[in-house]
Amino acid sequence: MATALNKEINNALTRIDNSFTNIPRTRYWISINHYHPDNGYSLFFNIQPPRTFSKSLPLLRLQDCSFDDLLVVLKAIRQSYQFTFEYLNFPRQERRILYEEVK
Amino acid sequence: MDYSQEPTGVYLVIDNKSFYATVECTARGLDPLTTPLVVMSEAANTNGGLVLASSPAAKRMFNISNVNRRRDLPNDKRLLVVPPRMNLYIERNIAVNNIFREYVADEDLIPYSIDESILNLTHSWRLFGNNILQVVRRIQHEVKERLDLITTVGLGNNPLQAKIALDIYSKHNSEFIGVITYDTVPNKIWPIADITDIWGINHRTAARLAALNIHNIHQLANADPYLLKEKLGLMGTQLYATAWGIDRTNMHTQVLRRDKSIGNSQVLPRDYCQKDEIEVVIKELGAQICSRLRAHNKQAGGVYLSIGYSLSIQDRYGAGFAHSLKLSTSTAETDKITAQLLYLFDKYWEEGAAVRHIGVSVTRLTSRYGEQLDIFSSPRQDKVKVEDVMDEIRRRFGKTAIMRANSLKPGGTFIARSGLVGGHSGGNSFE
């Protein structure tokens, strides 16, 4: 399980690395959605350049993933990148834990 | 019209609303009805980007349709553009159809396309509710709850009525349900203003009907059916039946289709002007269709090549060419088939003309029961056996596990396209 998680973390970091080009005046953030059809979570890397449409690139699709495993993944991403994390469709309790533990 | 002898039942045609866009919206936790989202392929051969799907909000706010290009998209911050994930859409389609299988037997379900299915609930709807609309709403709710997808439903006494109800009326209903029955055919089908909005009638058919002074469905329904048959053949009879909402399809009847041809085509990522490069792609396509030919246990007696020239030279050279030829013996051997494709290319290609589209087919298909011997050449069964082994290796270990060295030459597209599904990103080829 740890190996599979590590692989997912590496995939996410590689994809962020490929997609983040640090264009001036461009907003970058990561959205994490609690996606119930997968019984897990979907992560996306979002890019909002100035004066044009935004893009949303798939980062990870964590199927049958527990909340604890998600925390591990997000903490690992946070160690490398300080992008804003946007949490969608999480219960209040889990959202509080995410804000407290993923810094 | 006396419908008493016509087959009647309870048929649904269910469509996943803006399927690709809805899947992408819900995966991101966004409302698919209010988020302006566009699924755009930015593959090398899309000339900057090709819109595959747009959400209802994107269509409404920015007038974006499925044939737009990147250059047609507005520079608006509200618009969200995402890449396609074809494998995910196929997975969702299977999941949706598995939900439908909880309501009908396998033989009463036809997945019509990646986002549409036909269900025959005639014998099963009573197991799930007290009236048909209640069952329809239950199915819609089930798909929404489990997969977060929105469905539009056409309901009718036969598949044709259900399909027209879906296409014309379900979108304008707050519950996304449209209904047509034999009783309501004059009120629902005849008033449809544009005859090409009817399933089965395209612009060419409409032009042929216009030549008979038939410009709308009402006129079609009141036309002389014998005249329609005389002028348009079997299609004329079918069109007349369509106008009256008649469809005698039996979903349980298996339609045996004779394979007429197997083909592959490709839009190239750039203009190809060098003969060597074009030939590499022709050989790759030839190898792919031969592999499919063997998988179907067929052999081909003919080949067909179509070449589309770049738009930049069409004024001078024309749009391209398409030619076929018959093989002396039927075969499933790649080298023999690609040799004939290259012969056609060499014969008809204008030296230096930039090529942008290549299409290849094998025709005159027959069962692959053995090899027709001739006194001029030695039996070549061993070569086909080698190719059978290559096919098996690809099936087990992936498309790029073994390939012809040709694909490594400049111009080869096999490796780049191996991760695509239907010509677009599968969604899990980031690695």
CSV table of N, CA, C and O in Angstrom, one decimal, chain A residues 48-103:
chain,number,residue,atom,x,y,z
A,48,GLN,N,-4.7,29.7,-14.0
A,48,GLN,CA,-5.5,30.9,-14.4
A,48,GLN,C,-4.6,31.9,-14.9
A,48,GLN,O,-4.1,32.8,-14.1
A,49,PRO,N,-4.3,32.0,-16.2
A,49,PRO,CA,-3.5,33.0,-16.8
A,49,PRO,C,-4.2,34.4,-16.8
A,49,PRO,O,-5.5,34.3,-16.7
A,50,PRO,N,-3.5,35.5,-17.0
A,50,PRO,CA,-4.3,36.7,-17.1
A,50,PRO,C,-5.0,36.8,-18.4
A,50,PRO,O,-4.6,36.4,-19.5
A,51,ARG,N,-6.2,37.4,-18.4
A,51,ARG,CA,-7.0,37.8,-19.6
A,51,ARG,C,-7.4,36.6,-20.5
A,51,ARG,O,-7.5,36.8,-21.7
A,52,THR,N,-7.4,35.4,-20.0
A,52,THR,CA,-7.9,34.3,-20.9
A,52,THR,C,-8.5,33.2,-20.0
A,52,THR,O,-8.6,33.3,-18.8
A,53,PHE,N,-9.0,32.1,-20.7
A,53,PHE,CA,-9.6,31.0,-19.9
A,53,PHE,C,-8.7,30.3,-19.0
A,53,PHE,O,-7.4,30.3,-19.2
A,54,SER,N,-9.2,29.6,-18.0
A,54,SER,CA,-8.4,28.8,-17.1
A,54,SER,C,-8.3,27.4,-17.6
A,54,SER,O,-9.1,26.9,-18.4
A,55,LYS,N,-7.3,26.7,-17.1
A,55,LYS,CA,-7.1,25.3,-17.4
A,55,LYS,C,-7.1,24.5,-16.2
A,55,LYS,O,-6.7,24.9,-15.1
A,56,SER,N,-7.6,23.2,-16.3
A,56,SER,CA,-7.5,22.3,-15.1
A,56,SER,C,-7.0,21.0,-15.6
A,56,SER,O,-7.6,20.3,-16.4
A,57,LEU,N,-5.8,20.6,-15.1
A,57,LEU,CA,-5.2,19.4,-15.5
A,57,LEU,C,-5.3,18.3,-14.5
A,57,LEU,O,-5.0,18.6,-13.3
A,58,PRO,N,-5.6,17.1,-14.9
A,58,PRO,CA,-5.7,16.0,-13.9
A,58,PRO,C,-4.4,15.7,-13.3
A,58,PRO,O,-3.4,15.6,-14.0
A,59,LEU,N,-4.4,15.6,-11.9
A,59,LEU,CA,-3.1,15.2,-11.3
A,59,LEU,C,-3.2,13.8,-10.8
A,59,LEU,O,-2.3,13.0,-11.1
A,60,LEU,N,-4.2,13.5,-10.0
A,60,LEU,CA,-4.3,12.1,-9.5
A,60,LEU,C,-5.8,11.7,-9.4
A,60,LEU,O,-6.6,12.5,-9.2
A,61,ARG,N,-6.0,10.4,-9.6
A,61,ARG,CA,-7.3,9.9,-9.4
A,61,ARG,C,-7.2,8.8,-8.4
A,61,ARG,O,-6.7,7.7,-8.7
A,62,LEU,N,-7.5,9.1,-7.1
A,62,LEU,CA,-7.3,8.1,-6.0
A,62,LEU,C,-8.6,7.4,-5.8
A,62,LEU,O,-9.5,7.8,-5.1
A,63,GLN,N,-8.7,6.2,-6.4
A,63,GLN,CA,-9.9,5.4,-6.2
A,63,GLN,C,-9.8,4.5,-4.9
A,63,GLN,O,-8.7,4.0,-4.6
A,64,ASP,N,-10.9,4.3,-4.3
A,64,ASP,CA,-10.9,3.5,-3.1
A,64,ASP,C,-9.8,3.9,-2.1
A,64,ASP,O,-9.1,3.1,-1.6
A,65,CYS,N,-9.8,5.2,-1.9
A,65,CYS,CA,-8.7,5.8,-1.0
A,65,CYS,C,-9.3,6.3,0.3
A,65,CYS,O,-10.3,6.9,0.3
A,66,SER,N,-8.6,6.0,1.4
A,66,SER,CA,-9.1,6.4,2.7
A,66,SER,C,-8.6,7.9,2.9
A,66,SER,O,-7.7,8.4,2.3
A,67,PHE,N,-9.3,8.5,3.9
A,67,PHE,CA,-8.9,9.9,4.2
A,67,PHE,C,-7.5,10.0,4.7
A,67,PHE,O,-6.8,10.9,4.4
A,68,ASP,N,-7.1,9.0,5.5
A,68,ASP,CA,-5.7,9.0,6.0
A,68,ASP,C,-4.7,8.9,4.9
A,68,ASP,O,-3.7,9.6,4.9
A,69,ASP,N,-5.0,8.1,3.9
A,69,ASP,CA,-4.0,8.0,2.8
A,69,ASP,C,-4.0,9.4,2.0
A,69,ASP,O,-2.9,9.8,1.5
A,70,LEU,N,-5.2,10.0,1.9
A,70,LEU,CA,-5.2,11.3,1.2
A,70,LEU,C,-4.3,12.3,2.0
A,70,LEU,O,-3.5,13.1,1.4
A,71,LEU,N,-4.4,12.3,3.3
A,71,LEU,CA,-3.5,13.2,4.1
A,71,LEU,C,-2.0,12.9,3.8
A,71,LEU,O,-1.3,13.9,3.7
A,72,VAL,N,-1.7,11.7,3.7
A,72,VAL,CA,-0.3,11.3,3.4
A,72,VAL,C,0.1,12.0,2.1
A,72,VAL,O,1.2,12.6,1.9
A,73,VAL,N,-0.7,11.8,1.1
A,73,VAL,CA,-0.4,12.3,-0.3
A,73,VAL,C,-0.3,13.8,-0.2
A,73,VAL,O,0.6,14.4,-0.8
A,74,LEU,N,-1.3,14.5,0.4
A,74,LEU,CA,-1.3,16.0,0.4
A,74,LEU,C,-0.1,16.5,1.2
A,74,LEU,O,0.5,17.5,0.8
A,75,LYS,N,0.3,15.9,2.3
A,75,LYS,CA,1.4,16.4,3.0
A,75,LYS,C,2.7,16.2,2.2
A,75,LYS,O,3.6,17.1,2.3
A,76,ALA,N,2.8,15.1,1.4
A,76,ALA,CA,4.0,14.9,0.6
A,76,ALA,C,4.0,16.0,-0.5
A,76,ALA,O,5.1,16.5,-0.8
A,77,ILE,N,2.9,16.3,-1.1
A,77,ILE,CA,2.9,17.4,-2.1
A,77,ILE,C,3.2,18.7,-1.5
A,77,ILE,O,4.0,19.5,-2.1
A,78,ARG,N,2.7,18.9,-0.3
A,78,ARG,CA,2.9,20.2,0.4
A,78,ARG,C,4.4,20.4,0.7
A,78,ARG,O,4.9,21.5,0.7
A,79,GLN,N,5.1,19.4,0.9
A,79,GLN,CA,6.6,19.5,1.2
A,79,GLN,C,7.4,20.0,0.0
A,79,GLN,O,8.4,20.7,0.2
A,80,SER,N,6.9,19.7,-1.2
A,80,SER,CA,7.6,20.2,-2.4
A,80,SER,C,7.0,21.5,-2.9
A,80,SER,O,7.7,22.3,-3.5
A,81,TYR,N,5.7,21.7,-2.8
A,81,TYR,CA,5.0,22.8,-3.4
A,81,TYR,C,4.1,23.5,-2.4
A,81,TYR,O,3.4,22.8,-1.6
A,82,GLN,N,4.0,24.8,-2.4
A,82,GLN,CA,3.2,25.6,-1.5
A,82,GLN,C,2.0,26.2,-2.2
A,82,GLN,O,1.5,27.2,-1.8
A,83,PHE,N,1.5,25.5,-3.2
A,83,PHE,CA,0.3,26.0,-3.9
A,83,PHE,C,-0.9,26.0,-2.9
A,83,PHE,O,-1.0,25.1,-2.0
A,84,THR,N,-1.9,26.8,-3.2
A,84,THR,CA,-3.1,26.8,-2.4
A,84,THR,C,-3.9,25.5,-2.7
A,84,THR,O,-4.0,25.1,-3.8
A,85,PHE,N,-4.4,24.9,-1.6
A,85,PHE,CA,-5.2,23.7,-1.8
A,85,PHE,C,-6.7,24.1,-1.6
A,85,PHE,O,-7.0,24.7,-0.6
A,86,GLU,N,-7.5,23.7,-2.6
A,86,GLU,CA,-8.9,24.0,-2.5
A,86,GLU,C,-9.6,22.7,-2.3
A,86,GLU,O,-9.5,21.8,-3.1
A,87,TYR,N,-10.4,22.6,-1.2
A,87,TYR,CA,-11.1,21.3,-0.8
A,87,TYR,C,-12.5,21.4,-1.2
A,87,TYR,O,-13.2,22.4,-0.8
A,88,LEU,N,-13.0,20.4,-1.9
A,88,LEU,CA,-14.4,20.4,-2.4
A,88,LEU,C,-15.1,19.2,-1.9
A,88,LEU,O,-14.6,18.1,-2.0
A,89,ASN,N,-16.4,19.3,-1.4
A,89,ASN,CA,-17.2,18.2,-1.0
A,89,ASN,C,-16.7,17.4,0.1
A,89,ASN,O,-16.9,16.2,0.2
A,90,PHE,N,-16.0,18.1,1.0
A,90,PHE,CA,-15.5,17.4,2.3
A,90,PHE,C,-16.5,17.7,3.4
A,90,PHE,O,-16.9,18.9,3.5
A,91,PRO,N,-16.7,16.8,4.3
A,91,PRO,CA,-17.5,17.1,5.5
A,91,PRO,C,-16.7,18.1,6.4
A,91,PRO,O,-15.5,18.1,6.3
A,92,ARG,N,-17.4,18.8,7.2
A,92,ARG,CA,-16.8,19.9,8.0
A,92,ARG,C,-15.6,19.4,8.8
A,92,ARG,O,-14.6,20.0,8.9
A,93,GLN,N,-15.9,18.2,9.5
A,93,GLN,CA,-14.8,17.7,10.3
A,93,GLN,C,-13.6,17.4,9.6
A,93,GLN,O,-12.4,17.7,10.0
A,94,GLU,N,-13.7,16.8,8.4
A,94,GLU,CA,-12.5,16.4,7.6
A,94,GLU,C,-11.9,17.7,7.1
A,94,GLU,O,-10.6,17.8,7.0
A,95,ARG,N,-12.6,18.7,6.7
A,95,ARG,CA,-12.1,19.9,6.2
A,95,ARG,C,-11.2,20.6,7.3
A,95,ARG,O,-10.1,21.1,7.0
A,96,ARG,N,-11.7,20.5,8.5
A,96,ARG,CA,-10.9,21.1,9.7
A,96,ARG,C,-9.6,20.4,9.8
A,96,ARG,O,-8.6,21.0,10.0
A,97,ILE,N,-9.7,19.1,9.7
A,97,ILE,CA,-8.4,18.3,9.9
A,97,ILE,C,-7.5,18.6,8.7
A,97,ILE,O,-6.3,18.8,9.0
A,98,LEU,N,-8.0,18.8,7.5
A,98,LEU,CA,-7.1,19.1,6.4
A,98,LEU,C,-6.4,20.5,6.6
A,98,LEU,O,-5.2,20.6,6.4
A,99,TYR,N,-7.2,21.4,7.1
A,99,TYR,CA,-6.6,22.8,7.3
A,99,TYR,C,-5.5,22.7,8.4
A,99,TYR,O,-4.5,23.4,8.3
A,100,GLU,N,-5.8,21.9,9.4
A,100,GLU,CA,-4.8,21.8,10.5
A,100,GLU,C,-3.6,21.1,10.2
A,100,GLU,O,-2.5,21.4,10.6
A,101,GLU,N,-3.8,20.0,9.5
A,101,GLU,CA,-2.6,19.0,9.3
A,101,GLU,C,-1.8,19.3,8.0
A,101,GLU,O,-0.6,19.0,8.0
A,102,VAL,N,-2.5,19.8,7.0
A,102,VAL,CA,-1.7,20.0,5.7
A,102,VAL,C,-1.3,21.5,5.7
A,102,VAL,O,-2.2,22.3,5.3
A,103,LYS,N,-0.1,21.8,6.0
A,103,LYS,CA,0.3,23.2,6.1
A,103,LYS,C,1.5,23.4,5.2
A,103,LYS,O,2.3,22.6,5.0
